Amino acid sequence: MSEILLDIQHLTHQFRLSKTAIVKAVDDVSFQIRKGEIFGLVGESGSGKSTVARCVMNVYPPTSGNIYYQGIDVCEPKQYRQNRKLLQTTRQIIFQDSTSSLNQRMKIVDVISEPMKIHHIKPPRGSLRKEAEFQLRYVGLDASYLDKYPSQLSGGMRQRVAIARALSMEPALLVADEPIASLDVSIQAQIINLLKHCNLEHGCSVLFIAHDLAVVKYLCDRVGVMYHGKLVEVAPTKELFESPLHAYTKSLLSAIPIPDPRLERARVLQEFDEHLFDRHGQLVEVSPDHFVLKGGAK
């Protein structure tokens, strides 16, 4: 079995809305990501996927639980301080909204080279500009874009710049938080293929968060399904799509559109009654590497 890169244990995160109102966005979530693996996290909007990503990247402090990255407890302040540079360089995140994640006042050359400046990393190709040009070409854009501003680029181009900035650190873990949700279909395919190429060529592990199941089926090695902050099923991608076990997973997969109009009209959606969902269930391994929330659906 491959070595574990990221180990999330009993992660819980709550948002306090007022003195009395608390929303439990993530509820006792546990899963692992192996080195060189693409792990997909799916679920409807509000299921807690992005909150998990932000906890992994130390944007949100977990309410409880532990997150281990290369054996380092990133939630423990002393361990984080001792390994700050490693954690800030080898973990990178790509956000859904490239407009807000890129500084609109900086040229593309400065956007890509900024992490190297911050961490005082010597550019492998001699200068920051040459390094930025190399990373830009790697994601399919030429050097003519180096002196442009993000506002002068299309959404797909900006997302490529965000990926180039992340890859400049040669990360071991890339967290992609719905990076294609706001892009045209043709651009989505290019970004997905780019992520797959990065995984194969650099060997970086990817936490890929999405709600497009067809993309997840193509890209990911294993998939976790979230519902109302709970992880209800985790399995190898092929097994999950062919033999889903949890009622919510079955409902989610039954909603995937079918290209053939005749089959699409005959498709039967499986309903999932959220009122029967028991959030006190526990993940149980029902077959090798296939976990299901037992007691999660009555």
PDB file of C-alpha atoms in Angstrom:
ATOM      1  CA  MET A   1       0.000   0.000   0.000  1.00  0.00           C
ATOM      2  CA  SER A   2       1.263   3.515  -0.834  1.00  0.00           C
ATOM      3  CA  GLU A   3       2.530   5.735   1.925  1.00  0.00           C
ATOM      4  CA  ILE A   4      -0.031   8.028   3.555  1.00  0.00           C
ATOM      5  CA  LEU A   5       0.537  11.730   2.806  1.00  0.00           C
ATOM      6  CA  LEU A   6      -2.531  13.275   4.458  1.00  0.00           C
ATOM      7  CA  ASP A   7      -4.389  11.697   7.367  1.00  0.00           C
ATOM      8  CA  ILE A   8      -7.588  13.390   8.567  1.00  0.00           C
ATOM      9  CA  GLN A   9      -8.961  12.006  11.820  1.00  0.00           C
ATOM     10  CA  HIS A  10     -12.364  12.892  13.283  1.00  0.00           C
ATOM     11  CA  LEU A  11     -12.356  16.400  11.803  1.00  0.00           C
ATOM     12  CA  THR A  12     -15.161  18.655  13.042  1.00  0.00           C
ATOM     13  CA  HIS A  13     -15.631  22.334  12.259  1.00  0.00           C
ATOM     14  CA  GLN A  14     -18.401  24.575  13.534  1.00  0.00           C
ATOM     15  CA  PHE A  15     -19.393  28.094  12.533  1.00  0.00           C
ATOM     16  CA  ARG A  16     -20.873  30.210  15.294  1.00  0.00           C
ATOM     17  CA  LEU A  17     -23.606  32.447  13.874  1.00  0.00           C
ATOM     18  CA  SER A  18     -24.610  33.990  17.197  1.00  0.00           C
ATOM     19  CA  LYS A  19     -24.333  33.329  20.938  1.00  0.00           C
ATOM     20  CA  THR A  20     -26.814  30.485  20.630  1.00  0.00           C
ATOM     21  CA  ALA A  21     -26.719  29.421  16.950  1.00  0.00           C
ATOM     22  CA  ILE A  22     -24.002  27.045  15.746  1.00  0.00           C
ATOM     23  CA  VAL A  23     -23.715  25.353  12.338  1.00  0.00           C
ATOM     24  CA  LYS A  24     -21.718  22.109  12.229  1.00  0.00           C
ATOM     25  CA  ALA A  25     -20.275  22.342   8.707  1.00  0.00           C
ATOM     26  CA  VAL A  26     -18.034  19.269   9.087  1.00  0.00           C
ATOM     27  CA  ASP A  27     -18.972  16.491  11.476  1.00  0.00           C
ATOM     28  CA  ASP A  28     -16.452  13.803  12.521  1.00  0.00           C
ATOM     29  CA  VAL A  29     -14.875  13.303   9.068  1.00  0.00           C
ATOM     30  CA  SER A  30     -11.962  10.869   8.654  1.00  0.00           C
ATOM     31  CA  PHE A  31     -10.110   9.834   5.476  1.00  0.00           C
ATOM     32  CA  GLN A  32      -6.591   9.480   4.107  1.00  0.00           C
ATOM     33  CA  ILE A  33      -4.838  10.511   0.913  1.00  0.00           C
ATOM     34  CA  ARG A  34      -1.882   8.467  -0.308  1.00  0.00           C
ATOM     35  CA  LYS A  35       1.191   9.753  -2.086  1.00  0.00           C
ATOM     36  CA  GLY A  36       0.562  10.137  -5.811  1.00  0.00           C
ATOM     37  CA  GLU A  37      -3.206   9.699  -5.435  1.00  0.00           C
ATOM     38  CA  ILE A  38      -6.075  11.881  -6.665  1.00  0.00           C
ATOM     39  CA  PHE A  39      -8.829  11.780  -4.042  1.00  0.00           C
ATOM     40  CA  GLY A  40     -12.214  13.209  -4.995  1.00  0.00           C
ATOM     41  CA  LEU A  41     -14.601  14.767  -2.492  1.00  0.00           C
ATOM     42  CA  VAL A  42     -18.151  15.164  -3.792  1.00  0.00           C
ATOM     43  CA  GLY A  43     -21.524  16.218  -2.503  1.00  0.00           C
ATOM     44  CA  GLU A  44     -24.156  18.872  -3.002  1.00  0.00           C
ATOM     45  CA  SER A  45     -23.575  22.547  -2.187  1.00  0.00           C
ATOM     46  CA  GLY A  46     -23.306  23.099   1.562  1.00  0.00           C
ATOM     47  CA  SER A  47     -22.184  19.557   2.329  1.00  0.00           C
ATOM     48  CA  GLY A  48     -18.908  20.742   3.877  1.00  0.00           C
ATOM     49  CA  LYS A  49     -16.421  19.955   1.084  1.00  0.00           C
ATOM     50  CA  SER A  50     -14.809  23.399   0.923  1.00  0.00           C
ATOM     51  CA  THR A  51     -14.668  23.621   4.716  1.00  0.00           C
ATOM     52  CA  VAL A  52     -12.637  20.401   4.763  1.00  0.00           C
ATOM     53  CA  ALA A  53     -10.254  21.913   2.191  1.00  0.00           C
ATOM     54  CA  ARG A  54      -9.802  25.080   4.222  1.00  0.00           C
ATOM     55  CA  CYS A  55      -9.147  23.098   7.398  1.00  0.00           C
ATOM     56  CA  VAL A  56      -6.526  21.018   5.557  1.00  0.00           C
ATOM     57  CA  MET A  57      -4.800  24.249   4.488  1.00  0.00           C
ATOM     58  CA  ASN A  58      -5.035  25.847   7.969  1.00  0.00           C
ATOM     59  CA  VAL A  59      -7.377  28.572   6.721  1.00  0.00           C
ATOM     60  CA  TYR A  60      -9.949  27.411   9.296  1.00  0.00           C
ATOM     61  CA  PRO A  61      -8.867  25.996  12.669  1.00  0.00           C
ATOM     62  CA  PRO A  62     -10.767  22.739  13.330  1.00  0.00           C
ATOM     63  CA  THR A  63     -13.173  22.720  16.253  1.00  0.00           C
ATOM     64  CA  SER A  64     -11.895  19.226  17.042  1.00  0.00           C
ATOM     65  CA  GLY A  65      -9.971  16.385  15.413  1.00  0.00           C
ATOM     66  CA  ASN A  66      -6.494  16.089  13.907  1.00  0.00           C
ATOM     67  CA  ILE A  67      -4.957  16.613  10.485  1.00  0.00           C
ATOM     68  CA  TYR A  68      -1.582  14.958   9.849  1.00  0.00           C
ATOM     69  CA  TYR A  69       0.473  15.968   6.822  1.00  0.00           C
ATOM     70  CA  GLN A  70       3.662  13.919   6.332  1.00  0.00           C
ATOM     71  CA  GLY A  71       3.247  12.929   9.975  1.00  0.00           C
ATOM     72  CA  ILE A  72       3.031  16.558  11.158  1.00  0.00           C
ATOM     73  CA  ASP A  73      -0.032  17.535  13.186  1.00  0.00           C
ATOM     74  CA  VAL A  74      -0.816  20.782  11.352  1.00  0.00           C
ATOM     75  CA  CYS A  75      -3.414  21.744  13.990  1.00  0.00           C
ATOM     76  CA  GLU A  76      -0.846  21.713  16.802  1.00  0.00           C
ATOM     77  CA  PRO A  77       0.684  25.234  17.008  1.00  0.00           C
ATOM     78  CA  LYS A  78       4.169  24.138  18.065  1.00  0.00           C
ATOM     79  CA  GLN A  79       4.475  21.527  15.279  1.00  0.00           C
ATOM     80  CA  TYR A  80       3.129  24.043  12.760  1.00  0.00           C
ATOM     81  CA  ARG A  81       5.692  26.691  13.785  1.00  0.00           C
ATOM     82  CA  GLN A  82       8.549  24.178  13.624  1.00  0.00           C
ATOM     83  CA  ASN A  83       7.552  23.096  10.092  1.00  0.00           C
ATOM     84  CA  ARG A  84       6.099  26.365   8.782  1.00  0.00           C
ATOM     85  CA  LYS A  85       8.136  26.592   5.562  1.00  0.00           C
ATOM     86  CA  LEU A  86       7.538  22.931   4.636  1.00  0.00           C
ATOM     87  CA  LEU A  87       3.789  23.290   5.244  1.00  0.00           C
ATOM     88  CA  GLN A  88       3.487  26.576   3.365  1.00  0.00           C
ATOM     89  CA  THR A  89       5.446  25.460   0.303  1.00  0.00           C
ATOM     90  CA  THR A  90       4.584  21.774  -0.222  1.00  0.00           C
ATOM     91  CA  ARG A  91       0.841  22.293   0.277  1.00  0.00           C
ATOM     92  CA  GLN A  92      -0.888  24.491  -2.295  1.00  0.00           C
ATOM     93  CA  ILE A  93      -4.535  25.334  -2.965  1.00  0.00           C
ATOM     94  CA  ILE A  94      -6.436  26.350  -6.108  1.00  0.00           C
ATOM     95  CA  PHE A  95      -9.672  28.182  -5.389  1.00  0.00           C
ATOM     96  CA  GLN A  96     -12.839  28.138  -7.460  1.00  0.00           C
ATOM     97  CA  ASP A  97     -12.871  31.905  -8.030  1.00  0.00           C
ATOM     98  CA  SER A  98      -9.649  32.863  -9.772  1.00  0.00           C
ATOM     99  CA  THR A  99     -10.711  36.521  -9.848  1.00  0.00           C
ATOM    100  CA  SER A 100     -10.575  36.922  -6.074  1.00  0.00           C
ATOM    101  CA  SER A 101      -7.627  34.568  -5.537  1.00  0.00           C
ATOM    102  CA  LEU A 102      -5.302  36.600  -7.800  1.00  0.00           C
ATOM    103  CA  ASN A 103      -4.138  40.104  -6.900  1.00  0.00           C
ATOM    104  CA  GLN A 104      -5.672  42.290  -9.602  1.00  0.00           C
ATOM    105  CA  ARG A 105      -2.951  44.936  -9.174  1.00  0.00           C
ATOM    106  CA  MET A 106      -0.081  42.560  -9.874  1.00  0.00           C
ATOM    107  CA  LYS A 107       1.203  41.499 -13.275  1.00  0.00           C
ATOM    108  CA  ILE A 108       1.091  37.780 -14.045  1.00  0.00           C
ATOM    109  CA  VAL A 109       4.889  37.476 -13.753  1.00  0.00           C
ATOM    110  CA  ASP A 110       4.667  38.812 -10.182  1.00  0.00           C
ATOM    111  CA  VAL A 111       1.642  36.663  -9.305  1.00  0.00           C
ATOM    112  CA  ILE A 112       3.489  33.465 -10.251  1.00  0.00           C
ATOM    113  CA  SER A 113       6.825  34.423  -8.687  1.00  0.00           C
ATOM    114  CA  GLU A 114       5.379  35.830  -5.435  1.00  0.00           C
ATOM    115  CA  PRO A 115       5.572  32.523  -3.464  1.00  0.00           C
ATOM    116  CA  MET A 116       9.268  32.187  -4.343  1.00  0.00           C
ATOM    117  CA  LYS A 117       9.882  35.761  -3.169  1.00  0.00           C
ATOM    118  CA  ILE A 118       8.017  35.229   0.098  1.00  0.00           C
ATOM    119  CA  HIS A 119       9.875  32.018   0.967  1.00  0.00           C
ATOM    120  CA  HIS A 120      13.256  33.214  -0.376  1.00  0.00           C
ATOM    121  CA  ILE A 121      13.492  30.309  -2.809  1.00  0.00           C
ATOM    122  CA  LYS A 122      16.160  30.551  -5.493  1.00  0.00           C
ATOM    123  CA  PRO A 123      14.487  30.160  -8.917  1.00  0.00           C
ATOM    124  CA  PRO A 124      15.645  26.884 -10.512  1.00  0.00           C
ATOM    125  CA  ARG A 125      15.900  28.604 -13.909  1.00  0.00           C
ATOM    126  CA  GLY A 126      18.043  31.528 -12.806  1.00  0.00           C
ATOM    127  CA  SER A 127      15.585  34.418 -12.486  1.00  0.00           C
ATOM    128  CA  LEU A 128      12.037  34.906 -11.264  1.00  0.00           C
ATOM    129  CA  ARG A 129      10.897  36.001 -14.711  1.00  0.00           C
ATOM    130  CA  LYS A 130      12.361  32.916 -16.427  1.00  0.00           C
ATOM    131  CA  GLU A 131      10.782  30.711 -13.771  1.00  0.00           C
ATOM    132  CA  ALA A 132       7.390  32.415 -14.236  1.00  0.00           C
ATOM    133  CA  GLU A 133       7.701  32.013 -18.010  1.00  0.00           C
ATOM    134  CA  PHE A 134       8.480  28.294 -17.627  1.00  0.00           C
ATOM    135  CA  GLN A 135       5.509  27.716 -15.314  1.00  0.00           C
ATOM    136  CA  LEU A 136       3.222  29.679 -17.644  1.00  0.00           C
ATOM    137  CA  ARG A 137       4.285  27.618 -20.656  1.00  0.00           C
ATOM    138  CA  TYR A 138       3.734  24.448 -18.625  1.00  0.00           C
ATOM    139  CA  VAL A 139       0.058  25.338 -18.181  1.00  0.00           C
ATOM    140  CA  GLY A 140      -0.361  26.222 -21.855  1.00  0.00           C
ATOM    141  CA  LEU A 141       0.168  30.008 -21.943  1.00  0.00           C
ATOM    142  CA  ASP A 142       3.045  31.783 -23.677  1.00  0.00           C
ATOM    143  CA  ALA A 143       5.371  34.506 -22.411  1.00  0.00           C
ATOM    144  CA  SER A 144       3.238  37.298 -23.880  1.00  0.00           C
ATOM    145  CA  TYR A 145       0.941  37.008 -20.853  1.00  0.00           C
ATOM    146  CA  LEU A 146       3.670  37.724 -18.297  1.00  0.00           C
ATOM    147  CA  ASP A 147       3.137  41.495 -18.326  1.00  0.00           C
ATOM    148  CA  LYS A 148      -0.647  41.404 -18.410  1.00  0.00           C
ATOM    149  CA  TYR A 149      -2.943  41.848 -15.421  1.00  0.00           C
ATOM    150  CA  PRO A 150      -5.494  39.202 -14.308  1.00  0.00           C
ATOM    151  CA  SER A 151      -8.381  41.410 -15.457  1.00  0.00           C
ATOM    152  CA  GLN A 152      -7.047  41.175 -19.024  1.00  0.00           C
ATOM    153  CA  LEU A 153      -7.359  37.373 -19.042  1.00  0.00           C
ATOM    154  CA  SER A 154     -10.338  35.076 -19.464  1.00  0.00           C
ATOM    155  CA  GLY A 155     -11.582  32.900 -16.603  1.00  0.00           C
ATOM    156  CA  GLY A 156      -9.831  29.830 -17.987  1.00  0.00           C
ATOM    157  CA  MET A 157      -6.556  31.700 -18.402  1.00  0.00           C
ATOM    158  CA  ARG A 158      -6.732  33.067 -14.865  1.00  0.00           C
ATOM    159  CA  GLN A 159      -7.289  29.562 -13.519  1.00  0.00           C
ATOM    160  CA  ARG A 160      -4.218  28.397 -15.440  1.00  0.00           C
ATOM    161  CA  VAL A 161      -2.228  31.202 -13.822  1.00  0.00           C
ATOM    162  CA  ALA A 162      -3.480  30.079 -10.398  1.00  0.00           C
ATOM    163  CA  ILE A 163      -2.338  26.535 -11.191  1.00  0.00           C
ATOM    164  CA  ALA A 164       1.045  27.815 -12.440  1.00  0.00           C
ATOM    165  CA  ARG A 165       1.509  29.735  -9.179  1.00  0.00           C
ATOM    166  CA  ALA A 166       0.716  26.610  -7.157  1.00  0.00           C
ATOM    167  CA  LEU A 167       3.015  24.383  -9.230  1.00  0.00           C
ATOM    168  CA  SER A 168       5.926  26.798  -8.907  1.00  0.00           C
ATOM    169  CA  MET A 169       6.338  25.442  -5.359  1.00  0.00           C
ATOM    170  CA  GLU A 170       6.439  21.829  -6.657  1.00  0.00           C
ATOM    171  CA  PRO A 171       3.828  20.795  -4.078  1.00  0.00           C
ATOM    172  CA  ALA A 172       3.411  17.311  -2.692  1.00  0.00           C
ATOM    173  CA  LEU A 173      -0.273  18.073  -2.033  1.00  0.00           C
ATOM    174  CA  LEU A 174      -2.495  20.130  -4.319  1.00  0.00           C
ATOM    175  CA  VAL A 175      -5.938  21.042  -2.983  1.00  0.00           C
ATOM    176  CA  ALA A 176      -8.267  21.914  -5.871  1.00  0.00           C
ATOM    177  CA  ASP A 177     -11.470  23.435  -4.486  1.00  0.00           C
ATOM    178  CA  GLU A 178     -13.972  23.232  -7.362  1.00  0.00           C
ATOM    179  CA  PRO A 179     -11.423  24.742  -9.782  1.00  0.00           C
ATOM    180  CA  ILE A 180     -13.602  24.249 -12.880  1.00  0.00           C
ATOM    181  CA  ALA A 181     -17.069  25.118 -11.561  1.00  0.00           C
ATOM    182  CA  SER A 182     -17.231  28.570 -13.176  1.00  0.00           C
ATOM    183  CA  LEU A 183     -15.579  27.663 -16.503  1.00  0.00           C
ATOM    184  CA  ASP A 184     -16.931  26.705 -19.924  1.00  0.00           C
ATOM    185  CA  VAL A 185     -17.046  22.988 -20.673  1.00  0.00           C
ATOM    186  CA  SER A 186     -14.186  23.081 -23.194  1.00  0.00           C
ATOM    187  CA  ILE A 187     -11.986  24.967 -20.711  1.00  0.00           C
ATOM    188  CA  GLN A 188     -12.999  22.535 -17.955  1.00  0.00           C
ATOM    189  CA  ALA A 189     -11.595  19.642 -19.993  1.00  0.00           C
ATOM    190  CA  GLN A 190      -8.281  21.465 -20.460  1.00  0.00           C
ATOM    191  CA  ILE A 191      -7.934  22.190 -16.741  1.00  0.00           C
ATOM    192  CA  ILE A 192      -8.827  18.593 -15.808  1.00  0.00           C
ATOM    193  CA  ASN A 193      -6.272  17.184 -18.218  1.00  0.00           C
ATOM    194  CA  LEU A 194      -3.699  19.628 -16.854  1.00  0.00           C
ATOM    195  CA  LEU A 195      -4.323  18.430 -13.275  1.00  0.00           C
ATOM    196  CA  LYS A 196      -4.026  14.810 -14.393  1.00  0.00           C
ATOM    197  CA  HIS A 197      -0.784  15.595 -16.214  1.00  0.00           C
ATOM    198  CA  CYS A 198       0.610  17.321 -13.094  1.00  0.00           C
ATOM    199  CA  ASN A 199      -0.267  14.280 -11.009  1.00  0.00           C
ATOM    200  CA  LEU A 200       1.382  11.837 -13.422  1.00  0.00           C
ATOM    201  CA  GLU A 201       4.469  13.933 -14.155  1.00  0.00           C
ATOM    202  CA  HIS A 202       5.172  15.432 -10.715  1.00  0.00           C
ATOM    203  CA  GLY A 203       3.631  12.685  -8.593  1.00  0.00           C
ATOM    204  CA  CYS A 204       1.778  15.239  -6.477  1.00  0.00           C
ATOM    205  CA  SER A 205      -1.284  14.073  -4.578  1.00  0.00           C
ATOM    206  CA  VAL A 206      -4.519  15.952  -5.274  1.00  0.00           C
ATOM    207  CA  LEU A 207      -7.565  16.581  -3.130  1.00  0.00           C
ATOM    208  CA  PHE A 208     -10.108  17.342  -5.861  1.00  0.00           C
ATOM    209  CA  ILE A 209     -13.382  18.871  -4.691  1.00  0.00           C
ATOM    210  CA  ALA A 210     -16.264  18.949  -7.147  1.00  0.00           C
ATOM    211  CA  HIS A 211     -19.937  18.305  -7.686  1.00  0.00           C
ATOM    212  CA  ASP A 212     -19.556  17.129 -11.293  1.00  0.00           C
ATOM    213  CA  LEU A 213     -19.530  13.354 -10.910  1.00  0.00           C
ATOM    214  CA  ALA A 214     -18.553  12.658 -14.516  1.00  0.00           C
ATOM    215  CA  VAL A 215     -15.327  14.636 -14.024  1.00  0.00           C
ATOM    216  CA  VAL A 216     -14.628  12.866 -10.725  1.00  0.00           C
ATOM    217  CA  LYS A 217     -15.113   9.469 -12.382  1.00  0.00           C
ATOM    218  CA  TYR A 218     -12.555  10.362 -15.054  1.00  0.00           C
ATOM    219  CA  LEU A 219      -9.973  12.004 -12.816  1.00  0.00           C
ATOM    220  CA  CYS A 220      -9.947  10.420  -9.352  1.00  0.00           C
ATOM    221  CA  ASP A 221      -8.506   7.197  -7.924  1.00  0.00           C
ATOM    222  CA  ARG A 222     -10.803   7.181  -4.885  1.00  0.00           C
ATOM    223  CA  VAL A 223     -13.898   9.163  -3.959  1.00  0.00           C
ATOM    224  CA  GLY A 224     -15.488  10.325  -0.714  1.00  0.00           C
ATOM    225  CA  VAL A 225     -19.154  11.340  -0.653  1.00  0.00           C
ATOM    226  CA  MET A 226     -20.296  14.016   1.810  1.00  0.00           C
ATOM    227  CA  TYR A 227     -23.798  14.863   3.000  1.00  0.00           C
ATOM    228  CA  HIS A 228     -24.655  17.516   5.592  1.00  0.00           C
ATOM    229  CA  GLY A 229     -21.100  17.580   6.920  1.00  0.00           C
ATOM    230  CA  LYS A 230     -20.793  13.783   7.206  1.00  0.00           C
ATOM    231  CA  LEU A 231     -18.716  11.449   5.067  1.00  0.00           C
ATOM    232  CA  VAL A 232     -21.239   8.779   4.056  1.00  0.00           C
ATOM    233  CA  GLU A 233     -19.126   6.612   1.724  1.00  0.00           C
ATOM    234  CA  VAL A 234     -15.488   6.245   0.611  1.00  0.00           C
ATOM    235  CA  ALA A 235     -14.396   3.792  -2.080  1.00  0.00           C
ATOM    236  CA  PRO A 236     -12.198   3.309  -5.147  1.00  0.00           C
ATOM    237  CA  THR A 237     -13.794   5.263  -7.994  1.00  0.00           C
ATOM    238  CA  LYS A 238     -14.776   2.309 -10.167  1.00  0.00           C
ATOM    239  CA  GLU A 239     -16.294   0.424  -7.241  1.00  0.00           C
ATOM    240  CA  LEU A 240     -18.221   3.444  -6.017  1.00  0.00           C
ATOM    241  CA  PHE A 241     -19.796   4.119  -9.410  1.00  0.00           C
ATOM    242  CA  GLU A 242     -20.591   0.463 -10.105  1.00  0.00           C
ATOM    243  CA  SER A 243     -21.672  -0.618  -6.608  1.00  0.00           C
ATOM    244  CA  PRO A 244     -22.755   2.317  -4.437  1.00  0.00           C
ATOM    245  CA  LEU A 245     -23.999   1.176  -1.037  1.00  0.00           C
ATOM    246  CA  HIS A 246     -25.247   4.221   0.842  1.00  0.00           C
ATOM    247  CA  ALA A 247     -28.715   5.495  -0.057  1.00  0.00           C
ATOM    248  CA  TYR A 248     -27.463   9.054  -0.602  1.00  0.00           C
ATOM    249  CA  THR A 249     -24.653   7.899  -2.910  1.00  0.00           C
ATOM    250  CA  LYS A 250     -27.193   5.930  -4.964  1.00  0.00           C
ATOM    251  CA  SER A 251     -29.393   9.009  -5.204  1.00  0.00           C
ATOM    252  CA  LEU A 252     -26.459  11.196  -6.227  1.00  0.00           C
ATOM    253  CA  LEU A 253     -25.270   8.798  -8.932  1.00  0.00           C
ATOM    254  CA  SER A 254     -28.776   8.290 -10.314  1.00  0.00           C
ATOM    255  CA  ALA A 255     -28.894  12.020 -11.088  1.00  0.00           C
ATOM    256  CA  ILE A 256     -25.940  11.894 -13.525  1.00  0.00           C
ATOM    257  CA  PRO A 257     -27.275  12.921 -16.978  1.00  0.00           C
ATOM    258  CA  ILE A 258     -27.156  10.310 -19.758  1.00  0.00           C
ATOM    259  CA  PRO A 259     -26.099  11.567 -23.237  1.00  0.00           C
ATOM    260  CA  ASP A 260     -28.587   9.310 -25.068  1.00  0.00           C
ATOM    261  CA  PRO A 261     -31.976  11.149 -25.098  1.00  0.00           C
ATOM    262  CA  ARG A 262     -33.988   7.901 -25.060  1.00  0.00           C
ATOM    263  CA  LEU A 263     -32.079   6.516 -22.079  1.00  0.00           C
ATOM    264  CA  GLU A 264     -32.242   9.900 -20.372  1.00  0.00           C
ATOM    265  CA  ARG A 265     -36.044   9.959 -20.634  1.00  0.00           C
ATOM    266  CA  ALA A 266     -36.233   6.449 -19.214  1.00  0.00           C
ATOM    267  CA  ARG A 267     -33.848   7.206 -16.360  1.00  0.00           C
ATOM    268  CA  VAL A 268     -35.310   6.693 -12.888  1.00  0.00           C
ATOM    269  CA  LEU A 269     -34.066   8.990 -10.139  1.00  0.00           C
ATOM    270  CA  GLN A 270     -33.574   7.432  -6.732  1.00  0.00           C
ATOM    271  CA  GLU A 271     -34.990   9.632  -4.020  1.00  0.00           C
ATOM    272  CA  PHE A 272     -33.197  10.152  -0.728  1.00  0.00           C
ATOM    273  CA  ASP A 273     -35.291  11.222   2.253  1.00  0.00           C
ATOM    274  CA  GLU A 274     -33.119  13.590   4.286  1.00  0.00           C
ATOM    275  CA  HIS A 275     -35.493  13.256   7.250  1.00  0.00           C
ATOM    276  CA  LEU A 276     -34.346   9.639   7.646  1.00  0.00           C
ATOM    277  CA  PHE A 277     -30.681  10.599   7.777  1.00  0.00           C
ATOM    278  CA  ASP A 278     -29.085   9.711  11.114  1.00  0.00           C
ATOM    279  CA  ARG A 279     -25.893  11.717  11.533  1.00  0.00           C
ATOM    280  CA  HIS A 280     -24.721   9.538  14.422  1.00  0.00           C
ATOM    281  CA  GLY A 281     -23.664   6.653  12.157  1.00  0.00           C
ATOM    282  CA  GLN A 282     -20.065   5.426  11.885  1.00  0.00           C
ATOM    283  CA  LEU A 283     -17.948   4.608   8.834  1.00  0.00           C
ATOM    284  CA  VAL A 284     -17.514   0.844   8.544  1.00  0.00           C
ATOM    285  CA  GLU A 285     -15.250  -1.014   6.086  1.00  0.00           C
ATOM    286  CA  VAL A 286     -17.578  -3.355   4.196  1.00  0.00           C
ATOM    287  CA  SER A 287     -14.963  -4.536   1.671  1.00  0.00           C
ATOM    288  CA  PRO A 288     -11.269  -3.730   1.116  1.00  0.00           C
ATOM    289  CA  ASP A 289     -10.934   0.081   0.959  1.00  0.00           C
ATOM    290  CA  HIS A 290     -14.732   0.576   0.753  1.00  0.00           C
ATOM    291  CA  PHE A 291     -16.257   2.390   3.747  1.00  0.00           C
ATOM    292  CA  VAL A 292     -19.939   3.152   4.312  1.00  0.00           C
ATOM    293  CA  LEU A 293     -21.725   5.134   7.024  1.00  0.00           C
ATOM    294  CA  LYS A 294     -23.666   2.521   8.917  1.00  0.00           C
ATOM    295  CA  GLY A 295     -26.714   3.891  10.629  1.00  0.00           C
ATOM    296  CA  GLY A 296     -26.509   6.983   8.426  1.00  0.00           C
ATOM    297  CA  ALA A 297     -29.708   6.133   6.549  1.00  0.00           C
ATOM    298  CA  LYS A 298     -32.514   4.254   8.201  1.00  0.00           C
TER     299      LYS A 298
END
